[in-house]
């Protein structure tokens, strides 16, 4: 579809969607406008093929979303750290999901030796994940190595979520939020739960990363 047509189409789509939602529930937007109370924080990749609400099959209001290249959770990224703080301390989410996806361009780029300018420092943090699991990854042939790095990266970003002070503090009080690692398969459209044992992760890292007294 040419750009001009698609641009106009978006506003038509929007009006059709409003009509559809109001058809199901006349108060849908009024209720949503009052407040949000999502149980989930979703941290995923910016990739256009992995839209959080769509793959989860949930409506507006049900999931708080943060997306960036390769679903990274960096200590110095004020954006993701603010999202986590707000979701945990103010929205009181019960689950935090880090969702990667097989075929992730960010992860792939970090496995190559190209100089990508401004993207280098971002991708370098994925290379750090590679270094952590270097021997196991080197033993794998492609494409398994690529897939495994996507999975390792998700787990590592879950660990990074656990390092956040707000997450540790909240967990000590009422054992929420639980952190989950998922991978989305572009070919099948299916979500895979990596079955992260969050309590064990937290226990293991608190030796070094505990921030409460
Ligand atoms: Co990606």
mmCIF file of C-alpha atoms and ligand atoms in Angstrom, residues 45 47 70-71 101 104-106, ligand 1:
data_model
loop_
_atom_site.group_PDB
_atom_site.id
_atom_site.type_symbol
_atom_site.label_atom_id
_atom_site.label_comp_id
_atom_site.label_asym_id
_atom_site.label_seq_id
_atom_site.Cartn_x
_atom_site.Cartn_y
_atom_site.Cartn_z
ATOM 1 C CA UNK A 45 11.871 -5.855 21.634
ATOM 2 C CA UNK A 47 10.595 -5.205 16.484
ATOM 3 C CA UNK A 70 16.607 -6.533 21.931
ATOM 4 C CA UNK A 71 14.580 -6.123 25.173
ATOM 5 C CA UNK A 101 12.171 -13.290 20.066
ATOM 6 C CA UNK A 104 16.028 -10.740 16.781
ATOM 7 C CA UNK A 105 17.995 -8.276 14.627
ATOM 8 C CA UNK A 106 19.636 -6.681 17.666
HETATM 9 CO CO1 LIG B 1 14.372 -7.989 18.255
#
